Tab-separated table of C-alpha atoms and ligand atoms in Angstrom:
chain	number	residue	atom	x	y	z
D	241	MET	CA	-32.701	3.090	-6.779
D	242	SER	CA	-29.344	3.921	-8.232
D	243	SER	CA	-28.544	3.485	-11.874
D	244	VAL	CA	-25.304	2.285	-13.419
D	245	GLN	CA	-23.647	4.849	-15.697
D	246	LYS	CA	-20.537	2.948	-16.615
D	247	ARG	CA	-19.278	-0.551	-16.058
D	248	GLU	CA	-15.947	-2.222	-16.686
D	249	VAL	CA	-14.515	-5.645	-15.887
D	250	LEU	CA	-10.779	-6.109	-15.356
D	251	PRO	CA	-8.781	-9.281	-14.737
D	252	VAL	CA	-6.981	-9.776	-11.414
D	253	LYS	CA	-4.648	-12.611	-12.292
D	254	THR	CA	-1.166	-11.185	-11.756
D	255	SER	CA	0.421	-8.662	-9.437
D	256	ASN	CA	0.612	-6.288	-12.395
D	257	ASP	CA	-3.182	-6.582	-12.741
D	258	VAL	CA	-3.407	-5.238	-9.187
D	259	VAL	CA	-1.455	-2.179	-10.331
D	260	ILE	CA	-3.788	-1.724	-13.318
D	261	ALA	CA	-6.863	-2.173	-11.096
D	262	ARG	CA	-5.577	0.602	-8.820
D	263	GLN	CA	-5.017	2.892	-11.809
D	264	LYS	CA	-8.546	2.256	-13.092
D	265	VAL	CA	-10.095	3.073	-9.710
D	266	ARG	CA	-7.990	6.224	-9.458
D	267	GLN	CA	-9.077	7.338	-12.936
D	268	LEU	CA	-12.774	6.835	-12.173
D	269	ALA	CA	-12.469	8.462	-8.738
D	270	VAL	CA	-10.882	11.516	-10.363
D	271	GLU	CA	-13.613	11.599	-13.041
D	272	LEU	CA	-16.229	11.484	-10.273
D	273	ARG	CA	-14.418	14.342	-8.553
D	274	PHE	CA	-13.865	12.571	-5.273
D	275	SER	CA	-11.609	14.528	-2.884
D	276	LEU	CA	-7.962	13.516	-2.800
D	277	VAL	CA	-8.433	11.766	0.549
D	278	ASP	CA	-11.464	9.861	-0.764
D	279	GLN	CA	-9.583	8.906	-3.938
D	280	THR	CA	-6.773	7.589	-1.775
D	281	LYS	CA	-9.207	5.571	0.346
D	282	LEU	CA	-10.852	4.052	-2.736
D	283	VAL	CA	-7.563	3.156	-4.391
D	284	THR	CA	-6.188	1.685	-1.172
D	285	ALA	CA	-9.314	-0.445	-0.648
D	286	ALA	CA	-9.113	-1.614	-4.285
D	287	SER	CA	-5.490	-2.544	-3.801
D	288	GLU	CA	-6.241	-4.612	-0.690
D	289	LEU	CA	-9.242	-6.407	-2.176
D	290	ALA	CA	-7.575	-7.090	-5.525
D	291	ARG	CA	-4.538	-8.476	-3.751
D	292	ASN	CA	-6.751	-10.692	-1.595
D	293	ALA	CA	-8.520	-12.025	-4.699
D	294	LEU	CA	-5.091	-12.798	-6.145
D	295	ASP	CA	-3.299	-14.149	-3.055
D	296	HIS	CA	-6.126	-15.946	-1.289
D	297	GLY	CA	-8.660	-16.461	-4.102
D	298	LYS	CA	-6.228	-17.655	-6.813
D	299	GLY	CA	-7.129	-14.699	-9.013
D	300	GLY	CA	-10.390	-13.357	-10.331
D	301	THR	CA	-11.897	-10.136	-11.610
D	302	MET	CA	-12.660	-6.605	-10.545
D	303	THR	CA	-15.832	-4.978	-11.846
D	304	VAL	CA	-16.100	-1.218	-11.435
D	305	GLU	CA	-19.359	0.689	-11.795
D	306	VAL	CA	-20.161	4.360	-11.677
D	307	LEU	CA	-23.441	4.730	-9.786
D	308	VAL	CA	-25.860	7.628	-9.852
D	309	ASN	CA	-28.567	7.922	-7.250
D	310	GLY	CA	-30.420	11.207	-7.679
D	311	ALA	CA	-27.888	13.941	-6.970
D	312	ARG	CA	-25.436	11.445	-5.533
D	313	SER	CA	-22.793	9.535	-7.401
D	314	GLY	CA	-20.617	6.725	-6.232
D	315	LEU	CA	-18.041	4.178	-7.210
D	316	LYS	CA	-18.800	0.513	-6.810
D	317	MET	CA	-16.092	-2.137	-6.920
D	318	VAL	CA	-16.820	-5.859	-7.028
D	319	PHE	CA	-14.039	-8.419	-6.556
D	320	GLU	CA	-14.855	-11.962	-7.534
D	321	ASP	CA	-12.841	-15.139	-7.400
D	322	GLN	CA	-13.422	-18.893	-7.600
D	323	GLY	CA	-10.944	-19.645	-4.832
D	324	PRO	CA	-11.374	-21.528	-1.546
D	325	GLY	CA	-13.879	-19.077	-0.046
D	326	ILE	CA	-13.776	-17.674	3.486
D	327	ALA	CA	-14.690	-20.141	6.235
D	328	ASN	CA	-15.414	-17.558	8.913
D	329	ILE	CA	-16.221	-14.027	7.747
D	330	GLU	CA	-16.260	-12.606	11.257
D	331	ASP	CA	-12.721	-13.858	11.942
D	332	ALA	CA	-11.457	-12.776	8.519
D	333	LEU	CA	-12.636	-9.205	9.191
D	334	LYS	CA	-10.744	-8.974	12.482
D	335	ASP	CA	-7.612	-6.841	12.397
D	336	GLY	CA	-4.618	-9.092	12.709
D	337	PHE	CA	-6.371	-12.241	11.457
D	338	THR	CA	-4.491	-13.847	8.594
D	339	THR	CA	-4.127	-17.332	7.160
D	340	GLY	CA	-1.129	-16.153	5.146
D	341	ALA	CA	1.997	-14.137	5.799
D	342	GLY	CA	0.207	-10.786	5.864
D	343	MET	CA	-0.718	-8.451	8.655
D	344	GLY	CA	-4.397	-9.311	8.468
D	345	LEU	CA	-5.428	-5.723	7.845
D	346	GLY	CA	-6.659	-5.740	4.267
D	347	LEU	CA	-10.215	-6.950	4.684
D	348	GLY	CA	-11.246	-5.139	7.869
D	349	GLY	CA	-9.291	-2.085	6.753
D	350	SER	CA	-10.941	-1.807	3.343
D	351	LYS	CA	-14.344	-2.133	5.001
D	352	ARG	CA	-13.491	0.999	7.005
D	353	LEU	CA	-12.354	2.824	3.865
D	354	VAL	CA	-15.721	2.602	2.068
D	355	ASN	CA	-19.380	3.310	2.864
D	356	ASP	CA	-21.028	0.023	1.868
D	357	PHE	CA	-19.262	-3.289	2.172
D	358	SER	CA	-20.515	-6.828	1.757
D	359	ILE	CA	-19.001	-10.284	1.526
D	360	GLU	CA	-20.628	-13.248	-0.199
D	361	THR	CA	-18.604	-16.413	0.044
D	362	GLU	CA	-18.950	-20.148	-0.107
D	363	VAL	CA	-16.240	-22.562	0.987
D	364	GLY	CA	-14.832	-24.359	-2.041
D	365	LYS	CA	-16.712	-22.109	-4.501
D	366	GLY	CA	-15.337	-18.612	-4.199
D	367	THR	CA	-15.790	-15.116	-2.872
D	368	ARG	CA	-17.493	-11.926	-4.010
D	369	ILE	CA	-16.756	-8.699	-2.175
D	370	THR	CA	-18.666	-5.517	-2.964
D	371	ALA	CA	-17.453	-2.100	-1.840
D	372	VAL	CA	-19.091	1.267	-2.574
D	373	ARG	CA	-18.045	4.768	-1.700
D	374	TRP	CA	-20.455	7.653	-2.268
D	375	ARG	CA	-19.534	11.253	-2.775
Z	229	MET	CA	15.420	-5.955	-14.941
Z	230	GLU	CA	13.383	-3.172	-13.417
Z	231	ARG	CA	14.873	-2.131	-10.075
Z	232	ILE	CA	14.548	0.593	-7.485
Z	233	PRO	CA	17.916	2.354	-7.186
Z	234	VAL	CA	19.684	2.368	-3.825
Z	235	LEU	CA	22.012	5.375	-3.615
Z	236	ARG	CA	24.899	5.843	-1.221
Z	237	MET	CA	25.238	9.145	0.598
Z	238	GLY	CA	28.095	8.960	3.066
Z	239	SER	CA	27.009	6.541	5.743
Z	240	LEU	CA	23.395	6.546	4.538
Z	241	LEU	CA	21.430	4.702	1.907
Z	242	LEU	CA	18.907	6.789	-0.002
Z	243	ILE	CA	15.943	5.137	-1.679
Z	244	THR	CA	13.272	6.997	-3.593
Z	245	ILE	CA	10.202	4.952	-4.371
Z	246	GLN	CA	8.496	6.406	-7.410
Z	247	VAL	CA	6.937	3.461	-9.150
Z	248	ASP	CA	3.775	1.581	-8.436
Z	249	MET	CA	5.226	-1.283	-6.406
Z	250	HIS	CA	4.594	-4.911	-7.149
Z	251	ASP	CA	5.820	-8.057	-5.431
Z	252	LYS	CA	9.043	-8.721	-7.330
Z	253	LEU	CA	10.209	-5.129	-7.081
Z	254	ALA	CA	9.543	-5.071	-3.334
Z	255	LEU	CA	11.415	-8.304	-2.703
Z	256	GLN	CA	14.314	-7.168	-4.882
Z	257	LEU	CA	14.511	-3.914	-2.930
Z	258	GLN	CA	14.631	-5.746	0.414
Z	259	ASP	CA	17.517	-7.868	-0.887
Z	260	ASP	CA	19.365	-4.878	-2.328
Z	261	VAL	CA	19.107	-2.857	0.882
Z	262	THR	CA	20.458	-5.617	3.095
Z	263	GLU	CA	23.293	-6.312	0.652
Z	264	ARG	CA	24.271	-2.653	0.428
Z	265	ILE	CA	24.213	-2.217	4.200
Z	266	SER	CA	26.644	-5.052	4.729
Z	267	GLU	CA	28.778	-4.056	1.749
Z	268	TRP	CA	29.050	-0.358	2.615
Z	269	GLY	CA	28.550	-0.517	6.369
Z	270	SER	CA	25.703	1.985	6.159
Z	271	THR	CA	24.265	3.143	9.474
Z	272	GLY	CA	21.050	4.685	8.147
Z	273	VAL	CA	18.413	4.050	5.486
Z	274	LEU	CA	16.293	6.903	4.200
Z	275	ILE	CA	13.219	5.919	2.186
Z	276	ASP	CA	11.486	8.748	0.362
Z	277	ILE	CA	7.844	7.877	-0.369
Z	278	SER	CA	6.673	11.379	-1.336
Z	279	SER	CA	5.651	10.186	-4.808
Z	280	LEU	CA	3.635	7.238	-3.537
Z	281	GLU	CA	-0.077	7.846	-4.017
Z	282	ILE	CA	-1.090	5.039	-1.706
Z	283	VAL	CA	0.465	2.860	0.943
Z	284	ASP	CA	-1.449	-0.376	1.379
Z	285	SER	CA	-0.730	-3.261	3.736
Z	286	PHE	CA	1.656	-4.728	1.168
Z	287	ILE	CA	3.853	-1.624	0.971
Z	288	GLY	CA	3.495	-1.091	4.712
Z	289	ARG	CA	4.775	-4.586	5.328
Z	290	MET	CA	7.671	-3.990	2.956
Z	291	LEU	CA	8.652	-0.807	4.796
Z	292	ALA	CA	8.433	-2.607	8.143
Z	293	ASN	CA	10.495	-5.503	6.772
Z	294	ILE	CA	13.231	-3.215	5.491
Z	295	ALA	CA	13.323	-1.390	8.825
Z	296	GLY	CA	13.501	-4.680	10.718
Z	297	MET	CA	16.224	-6.234	8.586
Z	298	SER	CA	18.259	-3.021	8.566
Z	299	ARG	CA	18.072	-2.794	12.337
Z	300	VAL	CA	19.479	-6.297	12.684
Z	301	LEU	CA	22.379	-5.176	10.466
Z	302	GLY	CA	22.934	-2.064	12.569
Z	303	ALA	CA	21.181	0.572	10.431
Z	304	GLU	CA	18.222	2.768	11.388
Z	305	THR	CA	15.440	3.372	8.846
Z	306	VAL	CA	13.473	6.562	8.436
Z	307	VAL	CA	10.556	6.829	6.005
Z	308	VAL	CA	10.088	10.382	4.761
Z	309	GLY	CA	7.594	12.456	2.780
Z	310	MET	CA	4.345	10.567	3.272
Z	311	GLN	CA	1.514	12.550	1.656
Z	312	PRO	CA	-1.206	13.699	4.093
Z	313	ALA	CA	-3.983	11.822	2.235
Z	314	VAL	CA	-1.870	8.673	2.439
Z	315	ALA	CA	-1.307	9.145	6.171
Z	316	ILE	CA	-5.035	9.648	6.821
Z	317	THR	CA	-5.883	6.515	4.844
Z	318	LEU	CA	-3.207	4.451	6.583
Z	319	VAL	CA	-4.664	5.239	9.977
Z	320	GLU	CA	-8.138	4.206	8.851
Z	321	LEU	CA	-6.739	1.053	7.310
Z	322	GLY	CA	-5.403	0.269	10.775
Z	323	MET	CA	-1.736	0.234	9.945
Z	324	SER	CA	0.397	1.913	12.577
Z	325	LEU	CA	3.814	1.202	10.979
Z	326	THR	CA	5.214	0.277	14.369
Z	327	GLY	CA	8.971	0.109	14.363
Z	328	VAL	CA	9.228	2.433	11.377
Z	329	ARG	CA	10.404	5.951	12.115
Z	330	THR	CA	8.976	8.718	9.948
Z	331	ALA	CA	9.901	12.310	9.152
Z	332	LEU	CA	8.262	14.989	7.042
Z	333	SER	CA	11.127	15.674	4.656
Z	334	VAL	CA	14.389	14.196	3.456
Z	335	GLU	CA	16.224	16.898	5.436
Z	336	ALA	CA	14.373	16.070	8.653
Z	337	GLY	CA	15.007	12.390	8.076
Z	338	MET	CA	18.721	13.004	7.579
Z	339	GLU	CA	18.867	14.984	10.782
Z	340	LEU	CA	17.247	12.090	12.622
Z	341	LEU	CA	19.706	9.610	11.152
Z	342	TYR	CA	22.832	11.699	11.576
Z	343	GLY	CA	21.820	12.437	15.129
Z	344	ASN	CA	21.724	8.696	15.435
Z	345	ALA	CA	24.945	7.844	13.632
Z	346	PHE	CA	27.077	10.482	15.309
Z	347	THR	CA	26.047	10.953	18.871
Z	348	GLY	CA	28.099	14.163	18.816
Z	349	SER	CA	27.002	17.767	18.309
Z	350	GLU	CA	25.781	19.591	15.207
Z	351	ASP	CA	29.311	20.881	14.601
Z	352	GLU	CA	30.662	17.393	14.355
Z	353	GLN	CA	27.939	16.647	11.850
Z	354	ARG	CA	29.181	19.433	9.611
Z	355	THR	CA	32.767	18.265	9.768
Z	356	GLU	CA	31.568	14.892	8.621
Z	357	ALA	CA	29.724	16.315	5.652
H	221	LIG	N1	-10.776	-13.531	-1.640
H	221	LIG	C1	-10.506	-14.319	-0.590
H	221	LIG	N2	-10.597	-15.673	-0.680
H	221	LIG	C2	-10.327	-16.474	0.360
H	221	LIG	N3	-9.934	-16.014	1.575
H	221	LIG	C3	-9.803	-14.682	1.744
H	221	LIG	C4	-10.076	-13.763	0.687
H	221	LIG	N4	-9.872	-12.503	1.151
H	221	LIG	C5	-9.498	-12.641	2.439
H	221	LIG	N5	-9.451	-13.944	2.808
H	221	LIG	C6	-9.103	-14.481	4.136
H	221	LIG	O1	-9.220	-13.458	5.096
H	221	LIG	C7	-7.982	-13.288	5.788
H	221	LIG	C8	-7.834	-11.840	6.172
H	221	LIG	O2	-7.653	-11.039	5.012
H	221	LIG	P1	-6.855	-9.674	5.130
H	221	LIG	O3	-6.781	-9.035	3.803
H	221	LIG	O4	-7.455	-8.890	6.244
H	221	LIG	O5	-5.414	-10.145	5.618
H	221	LIG	P2	-4.218	-10.781	4.774
H	221	LIG	O6	-4.508	-10.682	3.307
H	221	LIG	O7	-3.962	-12.128	5.307
H	221	LIG	O8	-3.009	-9.809	5.143
H	221	LIG	P3	-2.803	-8.294	4.627
H	221	LIG	O9	-3.979	-7.911	3.792
H	221	LIG	O10	-2.698	-7.466	5.860
H	221	LIG	O11	-1.542	-8.317	3.850
H	221	LIG	C9	-6.936	-13.815	4.848
H	221	LIG	O12	-5.758	-14.217	5.504
H	221	LIG	C10	-7.669	-14.986	4.196
H	221	LIG	O13	-7.650	-16.107	5.031
H	222	LIG	MG1	-5.080	-8.913	2.395
């Protein structure tokens, strides 16, 4: 079992919050001494998921946790919103699938950028997306 | 209002993106670029992203939009200076930036654009400069 060393909750209500969320993930990724490429992957995934929570989920929160599992450490990011939910997760994960004006890359792409990825969603209630990258 | 400067360099527009982009800034930049192209008759747009620490689908879409709109107005766009870690991440994200030309440095980007603007030889290029 992994233990949580540090935990912070940030709002994702405005496009400036997305910028702040990215900066927080970068700071923690640097502290955890992730490689530059891994830092970039984490920050990019955070940017996509925070923007989704804002654009599709009407805003929500990002919770970041520093995980320690024996000799391993990792960064966990949880994006939660009380928006419309995702009707079909399989479709939403497909590259090119979008219900908005985007390119439909954010969700499937961020899944590829992390090690663990899960989506919990209920139509009309909201969405929680959890992404972890280990180092 | 906060704004990304669009500089004029002969027939080119030079844009250096240094800030963490957000929606309003991106939309403003798209407007500014199209206005400048039609005002100055620019034939090339050089976008330096060497200080960008990430390019997500939002920024990628903005770059593709600028390239698309510029092309309609008769100007080629070259994106220069993408950091290697950013390039690696972009590929994994699944973004191919189709329709956007890239070059390693500002100099290489200018060569691409001048080669485009003046179909003549290198010598002609120097007389222009
Ligand atoms: N938090 C969310 N709440 C509700 N729907 C979502 C959420 N996140 C994603 N979706 C749905 O999944 C689709 C795919 O998301 P994805 O991020 O891949 O693409 P996009 O946001 O539409 O475009 P892009 O991210 O490329 O700009 C979205 O269009 C939306 O319908
Ligand atoms: Mg998205």
